Short mmCIF file of C-alpha atoms and ligand atoms in Angstrom, two decimals:
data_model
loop_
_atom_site.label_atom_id
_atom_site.label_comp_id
_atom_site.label_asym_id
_atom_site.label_seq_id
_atom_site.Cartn_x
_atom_site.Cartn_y
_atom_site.Cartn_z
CA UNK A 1 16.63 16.35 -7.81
CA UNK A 2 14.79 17.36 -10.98
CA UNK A 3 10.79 16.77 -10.73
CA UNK A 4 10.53 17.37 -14.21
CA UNK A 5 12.83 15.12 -16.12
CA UNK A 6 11.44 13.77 -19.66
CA UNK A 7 10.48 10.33 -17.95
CA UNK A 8 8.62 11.62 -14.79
CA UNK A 9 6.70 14.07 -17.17
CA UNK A 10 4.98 11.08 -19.37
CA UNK A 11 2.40 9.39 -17.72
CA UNK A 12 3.11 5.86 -17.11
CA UNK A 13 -0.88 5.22 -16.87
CA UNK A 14 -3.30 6.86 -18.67
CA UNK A 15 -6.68 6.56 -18.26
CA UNK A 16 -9.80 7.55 -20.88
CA UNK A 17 -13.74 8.32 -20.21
CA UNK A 18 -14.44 7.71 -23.70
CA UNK A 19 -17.73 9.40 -24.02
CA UNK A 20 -19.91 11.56 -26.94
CA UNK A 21 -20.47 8.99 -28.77
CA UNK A 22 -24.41 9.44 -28.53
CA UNK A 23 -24.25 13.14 -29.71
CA UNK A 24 -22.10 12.22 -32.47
CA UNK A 25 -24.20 10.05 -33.98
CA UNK A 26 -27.30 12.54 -33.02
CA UNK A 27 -25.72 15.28 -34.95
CA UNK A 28 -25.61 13.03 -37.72
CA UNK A 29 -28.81 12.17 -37.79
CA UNK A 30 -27.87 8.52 -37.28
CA UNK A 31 -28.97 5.80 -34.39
CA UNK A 32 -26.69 5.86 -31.08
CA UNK A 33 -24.94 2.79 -31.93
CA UNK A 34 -23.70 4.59 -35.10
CA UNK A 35 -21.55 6.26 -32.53
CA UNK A 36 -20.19 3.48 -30.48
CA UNK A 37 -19.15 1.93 -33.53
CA UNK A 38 -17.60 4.93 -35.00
CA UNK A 39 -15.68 5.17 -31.52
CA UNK A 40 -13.73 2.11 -32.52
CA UNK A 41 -11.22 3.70 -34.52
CA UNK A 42 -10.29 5.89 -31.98
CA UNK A 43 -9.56 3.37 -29.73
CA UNK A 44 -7.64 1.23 -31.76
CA UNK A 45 -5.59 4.56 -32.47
CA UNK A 46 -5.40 5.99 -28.74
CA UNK A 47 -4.34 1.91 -28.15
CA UNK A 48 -0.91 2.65 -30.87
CA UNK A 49 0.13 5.53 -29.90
CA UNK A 50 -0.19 4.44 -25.91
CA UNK A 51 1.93 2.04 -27.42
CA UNK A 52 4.26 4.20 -29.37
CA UNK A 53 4.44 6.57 -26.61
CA UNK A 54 6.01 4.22 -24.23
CA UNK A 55 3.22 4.25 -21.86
CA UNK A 56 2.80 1.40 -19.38
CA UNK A 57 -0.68 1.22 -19.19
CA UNK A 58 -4.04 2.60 -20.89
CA UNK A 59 -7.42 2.06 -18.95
CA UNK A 60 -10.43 3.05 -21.09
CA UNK A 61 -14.08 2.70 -19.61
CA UNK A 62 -15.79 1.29 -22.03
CA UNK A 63 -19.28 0.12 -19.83
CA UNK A 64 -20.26 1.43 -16.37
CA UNK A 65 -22.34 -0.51 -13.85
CA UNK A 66 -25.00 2.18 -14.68
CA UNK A 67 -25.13 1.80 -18.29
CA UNK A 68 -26.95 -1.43 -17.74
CA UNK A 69 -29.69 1.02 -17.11
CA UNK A 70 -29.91 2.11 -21.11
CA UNK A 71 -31.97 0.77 -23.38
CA UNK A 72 -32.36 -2.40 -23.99
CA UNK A 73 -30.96 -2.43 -27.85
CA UNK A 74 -28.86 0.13 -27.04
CA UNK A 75 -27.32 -2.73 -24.47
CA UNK A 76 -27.48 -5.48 -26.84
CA UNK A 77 -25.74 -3.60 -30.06
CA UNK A 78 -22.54 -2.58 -27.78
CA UNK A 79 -22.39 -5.69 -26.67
CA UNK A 80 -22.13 -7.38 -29.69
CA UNK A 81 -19.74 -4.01 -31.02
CA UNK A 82 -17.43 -5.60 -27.66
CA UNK A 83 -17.82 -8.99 -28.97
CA UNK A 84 -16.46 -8.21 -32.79
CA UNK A 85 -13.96 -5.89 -31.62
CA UNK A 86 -12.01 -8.48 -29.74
CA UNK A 87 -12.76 -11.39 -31.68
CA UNK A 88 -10.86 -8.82 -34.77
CA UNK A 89 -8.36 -6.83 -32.80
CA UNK A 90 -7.30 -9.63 -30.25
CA UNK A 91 -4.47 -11.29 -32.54
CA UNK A 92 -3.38 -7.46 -34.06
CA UNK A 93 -3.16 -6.60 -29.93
CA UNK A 94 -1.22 -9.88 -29.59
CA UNK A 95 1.28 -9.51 -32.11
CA UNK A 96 1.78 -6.09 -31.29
CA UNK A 97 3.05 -7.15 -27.92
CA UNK A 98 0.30 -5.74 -25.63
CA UNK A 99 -1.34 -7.12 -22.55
CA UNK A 100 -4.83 -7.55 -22.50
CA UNK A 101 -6.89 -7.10 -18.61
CA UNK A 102 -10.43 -6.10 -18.27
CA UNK A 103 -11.79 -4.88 -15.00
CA UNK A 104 -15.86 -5.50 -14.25
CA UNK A 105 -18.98 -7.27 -12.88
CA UNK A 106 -18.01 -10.38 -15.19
CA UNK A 107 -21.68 -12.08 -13.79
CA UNK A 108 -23.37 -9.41 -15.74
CA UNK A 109 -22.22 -10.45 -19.09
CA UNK A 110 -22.83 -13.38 -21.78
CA UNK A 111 -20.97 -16.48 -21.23
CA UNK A 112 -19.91 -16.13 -24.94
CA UNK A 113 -18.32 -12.50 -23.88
CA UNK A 114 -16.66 -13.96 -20.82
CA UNK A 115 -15.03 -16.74 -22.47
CA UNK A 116 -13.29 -14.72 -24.88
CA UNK A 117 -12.11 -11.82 -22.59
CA UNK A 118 -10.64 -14.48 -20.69
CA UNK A 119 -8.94 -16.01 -24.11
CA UNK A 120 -7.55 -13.03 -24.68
CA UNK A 121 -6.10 -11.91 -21.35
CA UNK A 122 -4.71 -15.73 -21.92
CA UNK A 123 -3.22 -15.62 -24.77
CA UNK A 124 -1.56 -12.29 -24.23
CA UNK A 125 -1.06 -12.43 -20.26
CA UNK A 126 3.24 -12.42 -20.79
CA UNK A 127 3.33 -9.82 -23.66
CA UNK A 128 5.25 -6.27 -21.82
CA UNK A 129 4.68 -3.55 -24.49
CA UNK A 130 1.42 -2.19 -23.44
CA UNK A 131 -1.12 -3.17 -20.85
CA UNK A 132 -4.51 -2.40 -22.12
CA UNK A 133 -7.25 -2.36 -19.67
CA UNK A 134 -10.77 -2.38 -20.76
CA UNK A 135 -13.34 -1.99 -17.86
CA UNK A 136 -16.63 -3.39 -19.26
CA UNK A 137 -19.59 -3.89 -16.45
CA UNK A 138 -17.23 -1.88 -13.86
CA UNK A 139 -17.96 1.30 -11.47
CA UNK A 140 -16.15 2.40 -9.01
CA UNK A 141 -18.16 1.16 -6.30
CA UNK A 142 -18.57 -1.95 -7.27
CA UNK A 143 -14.36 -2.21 -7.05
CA UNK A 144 -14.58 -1.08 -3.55
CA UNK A 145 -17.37 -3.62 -2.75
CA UNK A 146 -15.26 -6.46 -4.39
CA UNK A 147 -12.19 -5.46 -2.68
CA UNK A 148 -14.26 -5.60 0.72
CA UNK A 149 -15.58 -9.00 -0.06
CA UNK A 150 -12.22 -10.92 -1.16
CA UNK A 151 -10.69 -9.27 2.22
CA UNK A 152 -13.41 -10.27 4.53
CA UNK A 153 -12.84 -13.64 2.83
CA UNK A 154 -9.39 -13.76 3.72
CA UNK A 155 -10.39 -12.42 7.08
CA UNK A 156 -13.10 -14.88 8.08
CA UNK A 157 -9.75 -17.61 6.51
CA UNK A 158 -8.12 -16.34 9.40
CA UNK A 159 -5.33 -15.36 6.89
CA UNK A 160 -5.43 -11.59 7.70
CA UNK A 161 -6.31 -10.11 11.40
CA UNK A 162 -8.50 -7.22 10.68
CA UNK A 163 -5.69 -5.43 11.65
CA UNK A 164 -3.97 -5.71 8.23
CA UNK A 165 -7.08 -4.15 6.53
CA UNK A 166 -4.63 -1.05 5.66
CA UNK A 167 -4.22 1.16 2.17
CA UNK A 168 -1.99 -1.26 1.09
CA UNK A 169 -4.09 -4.16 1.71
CA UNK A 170 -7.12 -2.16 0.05
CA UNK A 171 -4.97 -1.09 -3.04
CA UNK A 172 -4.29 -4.97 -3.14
CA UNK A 173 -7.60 -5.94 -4.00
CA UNK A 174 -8.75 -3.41 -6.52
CA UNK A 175 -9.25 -4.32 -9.74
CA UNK A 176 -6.19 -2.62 -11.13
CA UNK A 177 -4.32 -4.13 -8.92
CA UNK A 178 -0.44 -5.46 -9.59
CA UNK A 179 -0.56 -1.96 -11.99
CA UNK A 180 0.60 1.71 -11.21
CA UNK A 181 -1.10 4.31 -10.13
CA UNK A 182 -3.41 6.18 -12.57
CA UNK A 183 -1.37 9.20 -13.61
CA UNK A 184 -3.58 11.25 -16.10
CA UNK A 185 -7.47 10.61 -16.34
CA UNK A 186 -8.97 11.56 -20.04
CA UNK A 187 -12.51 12.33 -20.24
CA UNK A 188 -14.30 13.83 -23.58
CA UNK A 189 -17.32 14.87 -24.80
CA UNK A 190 -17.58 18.45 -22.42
CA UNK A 191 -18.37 16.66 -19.11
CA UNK A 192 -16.71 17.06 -15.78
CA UNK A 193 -17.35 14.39 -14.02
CA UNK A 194 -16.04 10.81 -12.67
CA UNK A 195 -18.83 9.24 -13.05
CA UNK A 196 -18.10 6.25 -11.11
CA UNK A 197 -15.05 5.00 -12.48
CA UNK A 198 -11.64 4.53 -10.55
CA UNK A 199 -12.83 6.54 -7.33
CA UNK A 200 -9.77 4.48 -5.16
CA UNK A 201 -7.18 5.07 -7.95
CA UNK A 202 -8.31 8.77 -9.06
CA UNK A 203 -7.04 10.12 -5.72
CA UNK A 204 -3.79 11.70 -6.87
CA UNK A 205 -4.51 11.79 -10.86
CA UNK A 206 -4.30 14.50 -12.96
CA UNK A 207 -7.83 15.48 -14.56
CA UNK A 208 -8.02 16.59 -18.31
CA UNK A 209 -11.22 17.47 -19.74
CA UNK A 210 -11.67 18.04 -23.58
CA UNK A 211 -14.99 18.87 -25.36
CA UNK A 212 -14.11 16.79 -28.34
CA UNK A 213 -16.70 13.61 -29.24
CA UNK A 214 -14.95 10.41 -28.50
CA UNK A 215 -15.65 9.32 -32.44
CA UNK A 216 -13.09 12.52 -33.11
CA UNK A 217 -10.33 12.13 -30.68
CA UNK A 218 -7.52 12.07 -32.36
CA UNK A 219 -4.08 11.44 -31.85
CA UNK A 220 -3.22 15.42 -31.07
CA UNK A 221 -5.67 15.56 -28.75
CA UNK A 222 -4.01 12.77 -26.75
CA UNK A 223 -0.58 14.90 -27.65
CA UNK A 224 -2.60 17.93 -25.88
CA UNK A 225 -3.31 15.94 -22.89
CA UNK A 226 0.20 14.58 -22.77
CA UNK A 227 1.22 18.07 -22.49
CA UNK A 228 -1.14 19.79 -20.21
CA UNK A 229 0.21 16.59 -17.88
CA UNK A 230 3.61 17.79 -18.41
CA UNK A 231 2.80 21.36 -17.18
CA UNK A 232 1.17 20.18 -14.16
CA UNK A 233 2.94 19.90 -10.67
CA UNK A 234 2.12 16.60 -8.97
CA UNK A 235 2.72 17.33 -4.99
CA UNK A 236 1.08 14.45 -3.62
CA UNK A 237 -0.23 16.61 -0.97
CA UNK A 238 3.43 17.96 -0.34
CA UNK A 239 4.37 21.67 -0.65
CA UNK A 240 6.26 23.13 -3.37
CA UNK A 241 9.86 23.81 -1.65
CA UNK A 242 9.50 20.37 -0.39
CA UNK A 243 9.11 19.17 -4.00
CA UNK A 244 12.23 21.61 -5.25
CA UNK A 245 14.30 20.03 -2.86
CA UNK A 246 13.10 15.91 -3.71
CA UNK A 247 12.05 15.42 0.01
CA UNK A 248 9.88 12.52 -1.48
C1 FPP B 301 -20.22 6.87 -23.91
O1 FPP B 301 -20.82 7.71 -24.88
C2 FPP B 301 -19.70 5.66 -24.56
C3 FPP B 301 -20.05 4.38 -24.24
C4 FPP B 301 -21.03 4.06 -23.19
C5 FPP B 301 -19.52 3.23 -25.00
C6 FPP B 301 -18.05 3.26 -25.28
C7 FPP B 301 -17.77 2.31 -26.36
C8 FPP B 301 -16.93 2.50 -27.39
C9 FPP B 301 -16.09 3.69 -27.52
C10 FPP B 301 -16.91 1.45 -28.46
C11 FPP B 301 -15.61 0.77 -28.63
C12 FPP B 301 -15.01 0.25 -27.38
C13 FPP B 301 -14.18 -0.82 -27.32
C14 FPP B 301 -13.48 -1.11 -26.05
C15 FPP B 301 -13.91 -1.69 -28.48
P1 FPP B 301 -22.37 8.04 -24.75
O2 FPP B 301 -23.14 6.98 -25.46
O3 FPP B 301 -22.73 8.20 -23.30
O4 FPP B 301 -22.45 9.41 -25.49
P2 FPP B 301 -23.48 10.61 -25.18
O5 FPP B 301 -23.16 11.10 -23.80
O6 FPP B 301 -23.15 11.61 -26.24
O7 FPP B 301 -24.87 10.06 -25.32
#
Protein backbone atom coordinates (compact mmCIF):
# COMPACT_ATOMS: atom_id res chain seq x y z
CA UNK A 1 0.00 0.00 0.00
CA UNK A 2 1.24 3.45 -0.99
CA UNK A 3 1.58 5.97 2.18
CA UNK A 4 2.05 8.65 -0.07
CA UNK A 5 -0.75 8.82 -2.55
CA UNK A 6 -1.93 12.54 -3.63
CA UNK A 7 -4.98 12.28 -1.11
CA UNK A 8 -3.14 11.00 2.07
CA UNK A 9 -0.44 13.76 1.37
CA UNK A 10 -3.07 16.87 1.75
CA UNK A 11 -4.06 17.53 5.04
CA UNK A 12 -7.61 17.02 5.64
CA UNK A 13 -7.32 19.53 8.80
CA UNK A 14 -5.27 22.28 9.01
CA UNK A 15 -4.77 24.23 11.78
CA UNK A 16 -3.24 28.11 12.08
CA UNK A 17 -1.57 30.12 15.20
CA UNK A 18 -2.18 33.25 13.50
CA UNK A 19 0.20 35.45 15.31
CA UNK A 20 2.65 38.82 14.50
CA UNK A 21 0.18 40.85 14.21
CA UNK A 22 1.52 43.20 17.11
CA UNK A 23 5.02 43.55 15.46
CA UNK A 24 3.50 44.30 12.27
CA UNK A 25 1.79 47.05 13.21
CA UNK A 26 4.96 48.09 15.57
CA UNK A 27 7.18 48.17 12.61
CA UNK A 28 4.82 50.43 11.13
CA UNK A 29 4.71 52.68 13.56
CA UNK A 30 0.97 52.10 13.96
CA UNK A 31 -1.29 50.98 17.22
CA UNK A 32 -1.58 47.02 17.77
CA UNK A 33 -5.00 46.85 16.56
CA UNK A 34 -3.69 48.19 13.20
CA UNK A 35 -2.42 44.67 13.03
CA UNK A 36 -5.33 42.57 13.97
CA UNK A 37 -7.23 44.33 11.51
CA UNK A 38 -4.74 44.06 8.82
CA UNK A 39 -4.76 40.18 9.70
CA UNK A 40 -8.22 39.99 8.25
CA UNK A 41 -7.35 39.65 4.80
CA UNK A 42 -5.30 36.90 5.38
CA UNK A 43 -7.81 35.03 6.86
CA UNK A 44 -10.42 35.52 4.55
CA UNK A 45 -7.68 34.33 1.94
CA UNK A 46 -6.15 31.26 3.99
CA UNK A 47 -10.32 30.58 4.45
CA UNK A 48 -10.52 30.28 0.03
CA UNK A 49 -7.90 28.53 -0.66
CA UNK A 50 -8.69 25.90 2.45
CA UNK A 51 -11.58 25.91 0.40
CA UNK A 52 -10.10 25.58 -3.01
CA UNK A 53 -7.70 23.13 -1.78
CA UNK A 54 -10.23 20.60 -0.85
CA UNK A 55 -9.44 20.66 2.73
CA UNK A 56 -12.00 19.42 5.25
CA UNK A 57 -11.38 21.59 7.92
CA UNK A 58 -9.36 24.90 8.93
CA UNK A 59 -9.02 25.74 12.75
CA UNK A 60 -7.49 29.20 13.30
CA UNK A 61 -6.93 30.54 16.97
CA UNK A 62 -8.03 33.63 16.88
CA UNK A 63 -8.28 34.42 21.09
CA UNK A 64 -6.60 32.33 23.83
CA UNK A 65 -7.90 32.05 27.39
CA UNK A 66 -4.73 34.11 28.21
CA UNK A 67 -5.25 36.93 25.97
CA UNK A 68 -7.94 38.08 28.30
CA UNK A 69 -4.91 39.13 30.20
CA UNK A 70 -4.01 42.13 27.47
CA UNK A 71 -4.96 45.33 27.71
CA UNK A 72 -7.98 46.40 28.22
CA UNK A 73 -8.52 48.36 24.65
CA UNK A 74 -6.46 46.09 23.17
CA UNK A 75 -9.46 43.49 24.35
CA UNK A 76 -12.22 45.68 23.44
CA UNK A 77 -10.95 46.72 19.67
CA UNK A 78 -10.56 42.79 18.68
CA UNK A 79 -13.57 42.23 19.94
CA UNK A 80 -15.42 44.50 18.08
CA UNK A 81 -12.75 43.53 14.80
CA UNK A 82 -14.65 39.69 15.69
CA UNK A 83 -17.92 41.31 15.78
CA UNK A 84 -17.66 43.17 12.11
CA UNK A 85 -15.92 40.39 10.62
CA UNK A 86 -18.78 38.01 10.99
CA UNK A 87 -21.54 40.28 10.83
CA UNK A 88 -19.62 41.04 6.89
CA UNK A 89 -18.15 37.69 6.00
CA UNK A 90 -20.98 35.42 7.50
CA UNK A 91 -23.36 35.46 4.28
CA UNK A 92 -19.95 35.43 1.71
CA UNK A 93 -18.96 32.11 4.12
CA UNK A 94 -22.58 30.96 3.62
CA UNK A 95 -22.90 31.15 0.07
CA UNK A 96 -19.65 29.82 -0.43
CA UNK A 97 -20.79 26.60 1.11
CA UNK A 98 -18.69 26.54 4.33
CA UNK A 99 -19.51 25.48 7.83
CA UNK A 100 -19.14 27.79 10.47
CA UNK A 101 -18.04 26.20 14.44
CA UNK A 102 -16.25 28.15 17.02
CA UNK A 103 -14.59 26.47 19.92
CA UNK A 104 -14.24 28.66 23.47
CA UNK A 105 -15.19 29.89 26.98
CA UNK A 106 -18.54 31.33 25.37
CA UNK A 107 -19.30 32.90 29.28
CA UNK A 108 -16.42 35.15 28.67
CA UNK A 109 -17.85 37.01 25.82
CA UNK A 110 -20.71 39.75 25.06
CA UNK A 111 -24.11 38.47 24.71
CA UNK A 112 -24.20 40.50 21.40
CA UNK A 113 -20.98 38.25 20.24
CA UNK A 114 -22.61 35.05 21.37
CA UNK A 115 -25.77 35.52 19.66
CA UNK A 116 -24.31 35.94 16.41
CA UNK A 117 -21.65 33.13 16.49
CA UNK A 118 -24.48 31.05 17.24
CA UNK A 119 -26.52 32.66 14.05
CA UNK A 120 -23.96 31.83 12.07
CA UNK A 121 -23.03 28.26 13.02
CA UNK A 122 -27.10 28.21 12.40
CA UNK A 123 -27.46 29.35 9.42
CA UNK A 124 -24.57 27.47 7.91
CA UNK A 125 -24.62 24.20 10.22
CA UNK A 126 -25.61 21.77 6.78
CA UNK A 127 -23.24 23.55 4.28
CA UNK A 128 -20.13 20.51 3.41
CA UNK A 129 -17.50 22.56 1.50
CA UNK A 130 -15.38 23.76 4.26
CA UNK A 131 -15.63 23.62 8.02
CA UNK A 132 -14.17 26.71 9.45
CA UNK A 133 -13.40 26.67 13.05
CA UNK A 134 -12.67 29.80 14.85
CA UNK A 135 -11.57 29.29 18.55
CA UNK A 136 -12.26 32.66 20.27
CA UNK A 137 -11.94 32.56 24.37
CA UNK A 138 -10.39 28.85 23.99
CA UNK A 139 -7.01 27.19 25.46
CA UNK A 140 -6.23 24.04 25.58
CA UNK A 141 -6.84 23.49 29.08
CA UNK A 142 -9.82 24.83 29.34
CA UNK A 143 -11.02 21.93 26.52
CA UNK A 144 -9.69 19.34 28.78
CA UNK A 145 -11.50 20.87 31.83
CA UNK A 146 -14.82 21.03 29.80
CA UNK A 147 -14.45 17.62 28.53
CA UNK A 148 -13.95 16.47 32.31
CA UNK A 149 -17.00 18.31 33.42
CA UNK A 150 -19.68 17.13 30.65
CA UNK A 151 -18.26 13.43 31.47
CA UNK A 152 -18.49 13.60 35.16
CA UNK A 153 -21.99 14.89 34.31
CA UNK A 154 -22.84 11.97 32.44
CA UNK A 155 -21.14 9.97 35.13
CA UNK A 156 -22.87 11.28 38.23
CA UNK A 157 -26.36 10.57 35.33
CA UNK A 158 -25.35 7.20 35.82
CA UNK A 159 -25.15 7.12 31.95
CA UNK A 160 -21.42 6.15 31.80
CA UNK A 161 -19.60 3.80 34.60
CA UNK A 162 -16.33 5.46 35.11
CA UNK A 163 -15.17 2.67 33.38
CA UNK A 164 -16.01 4.13 29.93
CA UNK A 165 -13.87 7.25 30.71
CA UNK A 166 -11.46 5.94 27.75
CA UNK A 167 -9.57 8.02 24.69
CA UNK A 168 -12.48 7.63 22.85
CA UNK A 169 -14.80 8.88 25.36
CA UNK A 170 -12.25 11.88 26.03
CA UNK A 171 -11.85 12.64 22.22
CA UNK A 172 -15.79 12.71 22.44
CA UNK A 173 -16.02 15.64 24.45
CA UNK A 174 -13.43 17.99 23.09
CA UNK A 175 -14.36 20.82 21.48
CA UNK A 176 -13.47 19.65 18.02
CA UNK A 177 -15.24 16.95 18.44
CA UNK A 178 -17.46 15.05 15.47
CA UNK A 179 -14.14 16.51 13.26
CA UNK A 180 -10.79 14.74 12.21
CA UNK A 181 -7.82 14.76 13.63
CA UNK A 182 -5.61 17.89 13.29
CA UNK A 183 -3.18 16.97 10.53
CA UNK A 184 -0.81 20.04 10.04
CA UNK A 185 -0.56 22.85 12.81
CA UNK A 186 0.52 26.49 11.24
CA UNK A 187 2.06 28.87 13.49
CA UNK A 188 3.75 32.37 12.25
CA UNK A 189 5.38 35.15 13.40
CA UNK A 190 9.04 33.13 14.46
CA UNK A 191 7.64 31.39 17.58
CA UNK A 192 7.83 27.77 18.52
CA UNK A 193 5.46 27.19 20.70
CA UNK A 194 1.75 25.73 21.37
CA UNK A 195 0.83 28.03 23.44
CA UNK A 196 -2.14 26.45 24.80
CA UNK A 197 -4.11 25.61 21.95
CA UNK A 198 -5.25 21.97 20.88
CA UNK A 199 -2.87 20.13 23.48
CA UNK A 200 -5.45 16.74 23.14
CA UNK A 201 -5.60 17.05 19.30
CA UNK A 202 -1.81 18.19 18.63
CA UNK A 203 -0.61 14.72 19.67
CA UNK A 204 0.14 13.26 16.24
CA UNK A 205 0.18 16.70 14.09
CA UNK A 206 2.67 17.81 12.00
CA UNK A 207 4.34 21.20 13.27
CA UNK A 208 5.28 24.00 10.69
CA UNK A 209 6.78 27.06 11.86
CA UNK A 210 7.25 30.15 9.52
CA UNK A 211 8.72 33.57 10.55
CA UNK A 212 6.35 35.44 8.35
CA UNK A 213 3.79 38.18 10.26
CA UNK A 214 0.32 36.85 10.13
CA UNK A 215 -0.77 40.37 8.24
CA UNK A 216 1.72 38.82 5.30
CA UNK A 217 0.84 35.24 5.01
CA UNK A 218 0.06 34.65 1.89
CA UNK A 219 -1.30 32.09 -0.12
CA UNK A 220 2.42 30.48 -1.02
CA UNK A 221 3.23 30.35 2.26
CA UNK A 222 0.23 28.09 2.96
CA UNK A 223 1.48 26.25 -0.54
CA UNK A 224 4.98 25.92 1.49
CA UNK A 225 3.36 24.39 4.39
CA UNK A 226 1.24 22.15 2.22
CA UNK A 227 4.43 20.87 0.97
CA UNK A 228 6.74 20.52 3.84
CA UNK A 229 3.44 18.27 5.06
CA UNK A 230 3.81 16.29 2.02
CA UNK A 231 7.53 15.49 2.71
CA UNK A 232 6.90 14.45 6.12
CA UNK A 233 6.40 10.72 7.23
CA UNK A 234 3.46 10.38 9.61
CA UNK A 235 4.24 6.93 11.69
CA UNK A 236 1.87 7.32 14.35
CA UNK A 237 4.40 5.96 16.62
CA UNK A 238 4.92 2.93 14.14
CA UNK A 239 8.30 2.11 12.52
CA UNK A 240 9.16 2.73 9.05
CA UNK A 241 9.09 -0.99 7.47
CA UNK A 242 5.89 -1.30 9.26
CA UNK A 243 4.63 1.78 7.38
CA UNK A 244 6.23 0.38 3.82
CA UNK A 245 4.35 -2.58 4.24
CA UNK A 246 0.57 -0.69 5.36
CA UNK A 247 0.52 -2.71 8.69
CA UNK A 248 -1.89 0.16 9.84
C1 LIG B 1 -1.70 37.30 17.69
O1 LIG B 1 -0.80 38.32 17.31
C2 LIG B 1 -3.02 37.58 17.13
C3 LIG B 1 -4.17 37.72 17.85
C4 LIG B 1 -4.21 37.62 19.31
C5 LIG B 1 -5.45 38.07 17.19
C6 LIG B 1 -5.77 37.31 15.94
C7 LIG B 1 -6.82 38.04 15.22
C8 LIG B 1 -6.87 38.23 13.89
C9 LIG B 1 -5.90 37.64 12.95
C10 LIG B 1 -7.94 39.13 13.37
C11 LIG B 1 -8.91 38.48 12.46
C12 LIG B 1 -9.49 37.22 12.96
C13 LIG B 1 -10.71 36.75 12.62
C14 LIG B 1 -11.10 35.38 13.03
C15 LIG B 1 -11.68 37.54 11.84
P1 LIG B 1 -0.12 39.21 18.44
O2 LIG B 1 -1.01 40.36 18.73
O3 LIG B 1 0.19 38.35 19.63
O4 LIG B 1 1.20 39.65 17.73
P2 LIG B 1 2.62 39.97 18.43
O5 LIG B 1 3.08 38.67 19.03
O6 LIG B 1 3.46 40.42 17.29
O7 LIG B 1 2.38 41.04 19.45
Amino acid sequence: MNHRTEASTLPRHVAIIMDGNGRWARRRGLPRHAGHRAGVGPVRAAVEQCARRGIEVLTLFAFSSENWKRPRDEVSKLMTLFLEALDREVDALHENGIRVRFIGDRSQLSHALVSRLAAAERLTADNEALTLVVAVSYGGHWDMVQAARAIAVEVAAGRLSPDDVDEQCITAHRALAGLPPVDLLIRTAGEWRISNFLLWDLAYSELHFTDRLWPEFGEADLELALEAYRSRRRRFGRTDEQMKVGEC
